[in-house]
CSV table of C-alpha atoms and ligand atoms in Angstrom, one decimal:
chain,number,residue,atom,x,y,z
A,14,UNK,CA,-21.6,8.8,-5.7
A,15,UNK,CA,-21.9,9.7,-9.3
A,16,UNK,CA,-25.6,10.2,-9.1
A,17,UNK,CA,-25.0,12.6,-6.2
A,18,UNK,CA,-22.4,14.4,-8.3
A,19,UNK,CA,-24.8,14.7,-11.2
A,20,UNK,CA,-27.6,16.1,-9.1
A,21,UNK,CA,-25.2,18.5,-7.3
A,22,UNK,CA,-24.0,19.8,-10.7
A,23,UNK,CA,-27.5,20.1,-12.2
A,24,UNK,CA,-26.8,17.5,-14.9
A,25,UNK,CA,-30.0,15.8,-15.9
A,26,UNK,CA,-28.4,12.3,-16.3
A,27,UNK,CA,-28.2,9.1,-14.3
A,28,UNK,CA,-25.5,6.6,-13.4
A,29,UNK,CA,-26.5,2.9,-13.2
A,30,UNK,CA,-24.8,-0.5,-12.9
A,31,UNK,CA,-24.9,-3.1,-15.5
A,32,UNK,CA,-23.6,-6.6,-15.2
A,33,UNK,CA,-21.9,-7.5,-18.4
A,34,UNK,CA,-20.4,-11.0,-19.1
A,35,UNK,CA,-16.9,-11.1,-20.6
A,36,UNK,CA,-18.2,-12.2,-24.0
A,37,UNK,CA,-20.7,-9.4,-24.1
A,38,UNK,CA,-18.2,-6.6,-23.4
A,39,UNK,CA,-17.5,-5.7,-27.0
A,40,UNK,CA,-21.1,-5.5,-28.0
A,41,UNK,CA,-22.0,-3.6,-24.8
A,42,UNK,CA,-19.3,-1.0,-25.4
A,43,UNK,CA,-20.4,-0.5,-29.1
A,44,UNK,CA,-24.0,0.2,-27.9
A,45,UNK,CA,-22.9,3.2,-25.8
A,46,UNK,CA,-23.0,5.9,-28.5
A,47,UNK,CA,-26.3,4.8,-29.9
A,48,UNK,CA,-27.9,4.7,-26.4
A,49,UNK,CA,-26.7,8.2,-25.5
A,50,UNK,CA,-24.2,7.3,-22.8
A,51,UNK,CA,-21.5,9.9,-22.1
A,52,UNK,CA,-19.2,7.2,-20.6
A,53,UNK,CA,-18.8,4.3,-18.4
A,54,UNK,CA,-16.5,2.9,-15.6
A,55,UNK,CA,-15.3,-0.7,-16.0
A,56,UNK,CA,-14.4,-3.0,-13.2
A,57,UNK,CA,-13.3,-6.7,-12.7
A,58,UNK,CA,-12.9,-8.5,-15.1
A,59,UNK,CA,-13.1,-6.0,-17.9
A,60,UNK,CA,-10.3,-3.5,-17.4
A,61,UNK,CA,-7.6,-5.3,-19.4
A,62,UNK,CA,-9.7,-6.8,-22.2
A,63,UNK,CA,-11.4,-3.4,-22.8
A,64,UNK,CA,-8.0,-1.9,-23.9
A,65,UNK,CA,-8.3,-3.8,-27.2
A,66,UNK,CA,-11.9,-2.8,-27.7
A,67,UNK,CA,-11.9,1.0,-27.6
A,68,UNK,CA,-10.9,3.3,-30.4
A,69,UNK,CA,-8.3,5.4,-28.6
A,70,UNK,CA,-6.3,5.3,-25.4
A,71,UNK,CA,-4.7,8.1,-23.5
A,72,UNK,CA,-0.9,7.9,-22.7
A,73,UNK,CA,-1.3,6.6,-19.2
A,74,UNK,CA,-3.8,3.9,-20.2
A,75,UNK,CA,-1.5,2.8,-23.0
A,76,UNK,CA,1.3,2.3,-20.5
A,77,UNK,CA,-0.8,0.6,-18.0
A,78,UNK,CA,-2.6,-1.7,-20.4
A,79,UNK,CA,-5.8,-1.4,-18.4
A,80,UNK,CA,-8.7,1.0,-18.5
A,81,UNK,CA,-11.4,1.8,-15.9
A,82,UNK,CA,-13.0,4.8,-17.7
A,83,UNK,CA,-14.5,5.2,-21.2
A,84,UNK,CA,-15.6,8.5,-22.6
A,85,UNK,CA,-17.9,8.5,-25.6
A,86,UNK,CA,-16.8,11.1,-28.2
A,87,UNK,CA,-19.4,11.0,-31.1
A,88,UNK,CA,-19.1,7.5,-32.4
A,89,UNK,CA,-15.6,7.1,-30.8
A,90,UNK,CA,-14.8,5.4,-27.5
A,91,UNK,CA,-11.7,6.8,-25.7
A,92,UNK,CA,-10.2,4.7,-22.8
A,93,UNK,CA,-8.4,6.1,-19.8
A,94,UNK,CA,-7.3,4.9,-16.4
A,95,UNK,CA,-8.0,6.9,-13.3
A,96,UNK,CA,-7.0,4.2,-10.8
A,97,UNK,CA,-3.4,5.3,-10.8
A,98,UNK,CA,-3.9,9.0,-10.1
A,99,UNK,CA,-6.9,8.2,-7.8
A,100,UNK,CA,-4.6,6.0,-5.7
A,101,UNK,CA,-2.0,8.8,-5.6
A,102,UNK,CA,-4.6,11.3,-4.3
A,103,UNK,CA,-5.9,8.7,-1.8
A,104,UNK,CA,-2.4,8.2,-0.3
A,105,UNK,CA,-1.9,12.0,-0.1
A,106,UNK,CA,-5.3,12.4,1.7
A,107,UNK,CA,-5.0,9.4,4.0
A,108,UNK,CA,-1.3,9.5,5.0
A,109,UNK,CA,-0.3,13.1,4.0
A,110,UNK,CA,2.5,11.6,1.9
A,111,UNK,CA,3.5,11.9,-1.8
A,112,UNK,CA,4.4,8.7,-3.6
A,113,UNK,CA,7.8,10.2,-4.7
A,114,UNK,CA,8.9,10.1,-1.1
A,115,UNK,CA,7.9,6.5,-0.4
A,116,UNK,CA,9.4,3.0,-0.7
A,117,UNK,CA,6.4,0.9,-1.9
A,118,UNK,CA,5.7,-2.8,-1.7
A,119,UNK,CA,2.9,-3.7,-4.1
A,120,UNK,CA,0.9,-7.0,-3.8
A,121,UNK,CA,-1.1,-8.0,-6.8
A,122,UNK,CA,1.1,-6.2,-9.3
A,123,UNK,CA,-0.1,-8.3,-12.2
A,124,UNK,CA,-3.8,-7.2,-12.2
A,125,UNK,CA,-5.4,-4.1,-13.7
A,126,UNK,CA,-5.3,-2.1,-10.5
A,127,UNK,CA,-1.8,-3.2,-9.6
A,128,UNK,CA,-0.4,-2.2,-13.0
A,129,UNK,CA,-2.0,1.2,-12.7
A,130,UNK,CA,-0.6,1.7,-9.2
A,131,UNK,CA,2.9,0.5,-10.2
A,132,UNK,CA,2.9,2.9,-13.2
A,133,UNK,CA,1.7,5.8,-11.0
A,134,UNK,CA,4.5,5.1,-8.5
A,135,UNK,CA,7.1,5.0,-11.3
A,136,UNK,CA,5.9,8.1,-13.0
A,137,UNK,CA,5.9,10.0,-9.7
A,138,UNK,CA,9.5,8.7,-9.1
A,139,UNK,CA,8.9,6.8,-5.9
A,140,UNK,CA,12.0,6.0,-3.9
A,141,UNK,CA,11.6,2.2,-4.4
A,142,UNK,CA,9.1,-0.2,-5.8
A,143,UNK,CA,8.9,-3.9,-5.0
A,144,UNK,CA,6.5,-5.9,-7.1
A,145,UNK,CA,4.8,-9.0,-5.8
A,146,UNK,CA,2.3,-11.1,-7.7
A,147,UNK,CA,0.9,-14.7,-7.3
A,148,UNK,CA,1.8,-15.3,-10.9
A,149,UNK,CA,5.3,-13.9,-10.8
A,150,UNK,CA,5.8,-13.8,-14.6
A,151,UNK,CA,3.3,-10.9,-14.7
A,152,UNK,CA,5.3,-8.9,-12.2
A,153,UNK,CA,8.5,-9.7,-14.1
A,154,UNK,CA,6.8,-8.4,-17.3
A,155,UNK,CA,5.7,-5.3,-15.6
A,156,UNK,CA,9.2,-4.7,-14.2
A,157,UNK,CA,10.6,-4.9,-17.7
A,158,UNK,CA,8.1,-2.2,-18.8
A,159,UNK,CA,8.9,0.0,-15.8
A,160,UNK,CA,12.7,-0.1,-16.1
A,161,UNK,CA,13.1,3.0,-18.2
A,162,UNK,CA,10.7,5.0,-16.0
A,163,UNK,CA,12.4,4.0,-12.8
A,164,UNK,CA,16.1,4.1,-13.5
A,165,UNK,CA,18.3,3.6,-10.4
A,166,UNK,CA,20.7,6.5,-10.4
A,167,UNK,CA,22.1,5.9,-6.9
A,168,UNK,CA,25.7,4.9,-6.8
A,169,UNK,CA,25.1,2.3,-4.2
A,170,UNK,CA,22.1,1.3,-2.2
A,171,UNK,CA,21.3,-1.6,0.1
A,172,UNK,CA,18.5,-2.8,-2.1
A,173,UNK,CA,17.6,-2.2,-5.8
A,174,UNK,CA,15.1,0.5,-6.6
A,175,UNK,CA,12.9,-1.8,-8.7
A,176,UNK,CA,12.6,-5.4,-7.7
A,177,UNK,CA,10.3,-8.4,-8.3
A,178,UNK,CA,9.7,-10.5,-5.2
A,179,UNK,CA,8.2,-14.0,-4.9
A,180,UNK,CA,5.1,-14.2,-2.7
A,181,UNK,CA,6.9,-16.0,0.0
A,182,UNK,CA,7.3,-15.2,3.7
A,183,UNK,CA,11.1,-14.9,3.9
A,184,UNK,CA,11.4,-12.7,0.8
A,185,UNK,CA,8.5,-10.5,2.0
A,186,UNK,CA,9.9,-10.1,5.4
A,187,UNK,CA,13.2,-8.7,4.1
A,188,UNK,CA,11.4,-6.4,1.6
A,189,UNK,CA,8.9,-5.1,4.2
A,190,UNK,CA,11.8,-3.9,6.3
A,191,UNK,CA,12.8,-1.7,3.3
A,192,UNK,CA,9.3,-0.4,2.7
A,193,UNK,CA,7.2,2.5,4.0
A,194,UNK,CA,4.0,1.8,2.2
A,195,UNK,CA,2.5,-1.7,1.7
A,196,UNK,CA,-0.3,-1.8,-0.9
A,197,UNK,CA,-2.7,-4.7,-1.5
A,198,UNK,CA,-4.0,-4.5,-5.1
A,199,UNK,CA,-4.8,-8.2,-5.3
A,200,UNK,CA,-8.4,-9.4,-5.0
A,201,UNK,CA,-7.6,-11.1,-1.7
A,202,UNK,CA,-9.9,-9.6,0.9
A,203,UNK,CA,-12.8,-9.0,-1.4
A,204,UNK,CA,-14.7,-12.1,-0.1
A,205,UNK,CA,-15.8,-12.2,3.6
A,206,UNK,CA,-14.0,-15.6,4.0
A,207,UNK,CA,-10.7,-14.3,2.6
A,208,UNK,CA,-7.6,-14.4,4.9
A,209,UNK,CA,-5.3,-11.4,5.1
A,210,UNK,CA,-2.9,-11.4,2.2
A,211,UNK,CA,-0.1,-10.7,4.8
A,212,UNK,CA,0.0,-11.9,8.4
A,213,UNK,CA,0.3,-9.4,11.3
A,214,UNK,CA,3.7,-11.0,12.1
A,215,UNK,CA,5.1,-9.7,8.8
A,216,UNK,CA,3.9,-6.1,9.4
A,217,UNK,CA,5.5,-3.5,11.7
A,218,UNK,CA,4.5,-0.2,13.4
A,219,UNK,CA,6.6,2.0,11.0
A,220,UNK,CA,4.4,0.9,8.0
A,221,UNK,CA,1.5,2.6,6.2
A,222,UNK,CA,-0.8,-0.1,4.8
A,223,UNK,CA,-3.2,0.7,2.0
A,224,UNK,CA,-5.7,-1.9,1.0
A,225,UNK,CA,-7.4,-1.1,-2.3
A,226,UNK,CA,-10.2,-3.5,-1.2
A,227,UNK,CA,-13.2,-1.7,0.3
A,228,UNK,CA,-15.6,-3.4,2.5
A,229,UNK,CA,-18.3,-2.5,5.1
A,230,UNK,CA,-16.1,-3.5,8.0
A,231,UNK,CA,-12.4,-3.7,8.4
A,232,UNK,CA,-10.7,-5.7,5.7
A,233,UNK,CA,-8.5,-8.7,6.8
A,234,UNK,CA,-5.3,-6.8,5.9
A,235,UNK,CA,-6.3,-3.7,7.9
A,236,UNK,CA,-7.1,-6.0,10.9
A,237,UNK,CA,-3.6,-7.4,10.6
A,238,UNK,CA,-2.1,-3.9,10.2
A,239,UNK,CA,-3.9,-2.8,13.4
A,240,UNK,CA,-2.6,-5.8,15.3
A,241,UNK,CA,0.9,-5.0,14.2
A,242,UNK,CA,0.5,-1.3,15.2
A,243,UNK,CA,0.8,0.0,11.6
A,244,UNK,CA,-1.4,2.7,10.2
A,245,UNK,CA,-3.9,1.6,7.6
A,246,UNK,CA,-6.5,2.8,5.2
A,247,UNK,CA,-8.9,0.9,2.9
A,248,UNK,CA,-9.9,1.4,-0.7
A,249,UNK,CA,-12.8,3.9,-0.1
A,250,UNK,CA,-10.5,6.9,-0.6
A,251,UNK,CA,-9.2,5.5,-3.9
A,252,UNK,CA,-12.7,4.6,-5.0
A,253,UNK,CA,-13.8,8.2,-4.3
A,254,UNK,CA,-10.8,9.8,-6.0
A,255,UNK,CA,-10.8,7.5,-9.1
A,256,UNK,CA,-14.6,8.2,-9.4
A,257,UNK,CA,-14.0,12.0,-9.1
A,258,UNK,CA,-11.4,11.8,-11.9
A,259,UNK,CA,-13.7,9.8,-14.1
A,260,UNK,CA,-16.4,12.4,-13.6
A,261,UNK,CA,-13.8,15.1,-14.7
A,262,UNK,CA,-13.0,13.0,-17.7
A,263,UNK,CA,-16.6,12.7,-18.8
A,264,UNK,CA,-17.7,16.3,-18.1
A,265,UNK,CA,-14.5,18.4,-18.4
A,266,UNK,CA,-15.2,20.1,-15.1
A,267,UNK,CA,-14.2,19.7,-11.5
A,268,UNK,CA,-16.0,17.0,-9.6
A,269,UNK,CA,-17.9,17.9,-6.4
A,270,UNK,CA,-15.7,15.6,-4.3
A,271,UNK,CA,-17.2,16.5,-0.9
A,272,UNK,CA,-20.7,15.6,-2.2
A,273,UNK,CA,-19.4,12.4,-3.7
A,274,UNK,CA,-17.6,11.4,-0.4
A,275,UNK,CA,-20.8,12.0,1.6
A,276,UNK,CA,-22.8,9.8,-0.8
A,277,UNK,CA,-20.2,7.1,-0.8
A,278,UNK,CA,-19.8,6.9,2.9
B,18,NAP,P1,-7.6,-8.2,-11.7
B,18,NAP,O1,-7.1,-7.5,-12.9
B,18,NAP,O2,-8.5,-9.4,-11.8
B,18,NAP,O3,-6.3,-8.6,-10.8
B,18,NAP,C1,-6.4,-9.5,-9.7
B,18,NAP,C2,-5.1,-9.5,-9.0
B,18,NAP,O4,-5.3,-10.3,-7.8
B,18,NAP,C3,-4.0,-10.3,-9.8
B,18,NAP,O5,-2.8,-9.7,-9.4
B,18,NAP,C4,-4.1,-11.7,-9.2
B,18,NAP,O6,-2.9,-12.4,-9.3
B,18,NAP,C5,-4.4,-11.4,-7.8
B,18,NAP,N1,-5.0,-12.5,-7.1
B,18,NAP,C6,-6.3,-13.0,-7.3
B,18,NAP,N2,-6.5,-14.0,-6.5
B,18,NAP,C7,-5.4,-14.2,-5.7
B,18,NAP,C8,-5.0,-15.1,-4.6
B,18,NAP,N3,-5.9,-16.0,-4.2
B,18,NAP,N4,-3.8,-14.9,-4.1
B,18,NAP,C9,-2.9,-14.0,-4.5
B,18,NAP,N5,-3.2,-13.1,-5.5
B,18,NAP,C10,-4.5,-13.2,-6.1
B,18,NAP,O7,-8.4,-7.3,-10.7
B,18,NAP,P2,-8.3,-5.7,-10.5
B,18,NAP,O8,-9.3,-4.9,-11.3
B,18,NAP,O9,-6.8,-5.3,-10.6
B,18,NAP,O10,-8.7,-5.5,-8.9
B,18,NAP,C11,-7.8,-6.0,-7.9
B,18,NAP,C12,-8.2,-5.4,-6.6
B,18,NAP,O11,-8.1,-4.0,-6.6
B,18,NAP,C13,-9.6,-5.8,-6.1
B,18,NAP,O12,-9.6,-6.1,-4.7
B,18,NAP,C14,-10.4,-4.5,-6.3
B,18,NAP,O13,-11.4,-4.3,-5.3
B,18,NAP,C15,-9.3,-3.5,-6.0
B,18,NAP,N6,-9.5,-2.2,-6.7
B,18,NAP,C16,-9.9,-1.1,-5.9
B,18,NAP,C17,-10.1,0.1,-6.5
B,18,NAP,C18,-10.5,1.2,-5.6
B,18,NAP,O14,-10.9,2.3,-6.1
B,18,NAP,N7,-10.4,1.1,-4.3
B,18,NAP,C19,-10.0,0.3,-7.8
B,18,NAP,C20,-9.6,-0.8,-8.6
B,18,NAP,C21,-9.4,-2.0,-8.0
B,18,NAP,P3,-2.6,-13.3,-10.6
B,18,NAP,O15,-2.0,-12.4,-11.6
B,18,NAP,O16,-1.7,-14.4,-10.1
B,18,NAP,O17,-3.9,-13.8,-11.1
């Protein structure tokens, strides 16, 4: 999708993929200025470790503690995170809803994508945010960080505005009844053999289900959502939007989103 964008904008550059092992990341990033790169996207497992390896972070990336975009400025590497705003744009395009109007239940809140989505929800003032993570301590740590951004000003409400939930059926059932949007930001669903992170019996027709996983066919979570009569969307729209925002970060110009969408699909 980035090559299509480069061609469409008449930029004589190329985008390519590189497989970099965790212990090579520092050296690989440091090679970027000398090799004439204008920037890179980073994906699993580099988003969190890269935060400590770049020279500067923008405000959002500093809050999130994970980066997916690096821009080369002279000899300097500047880290940013387009996963959060990309997710927000994806929800708007797929469900015609703004995060500020939604009660969100987020699975995988401890990873790089989950942290970015949680911060985006908080900064847009979502109605409610329930954080779920296999390693619950990471969700608890995130909730501590988000507390000031998501202050509960309501006099009384049936459920707290910001909550950490154990990944257990009973707790999830109660929370899902108080949610509009269920998001999977865990890596469950990436492998063909993965089960759905939530069973269809936990889902309900009133829900919007967003799976950040993108696959050729329907992801296990979206199959469960369809079985439950819920509406669902997979991670292609987020992939597109975060990629468009990265393009804008590197080139200081609007991305040709339609061209990128066509190439991606
Ligand atoms: P990450 O930093 O490695 O985080 C992985 C997350 O998945 C953690 O919360 C981890 O929980 C959880 N997890 C892993 N295996 C699990 C299991 N068996 N059961 C329950 N939870 C499990 O990875 P990431 O970069 O955030 O990516 C996470 C997902 O987001 C991936 O599926 C990726 O495709 C998707 N993503 C999509 C886009 C897009 O544009 N569509 C962009 C970014 C990421 P623990 O904390 O307990 O390890």
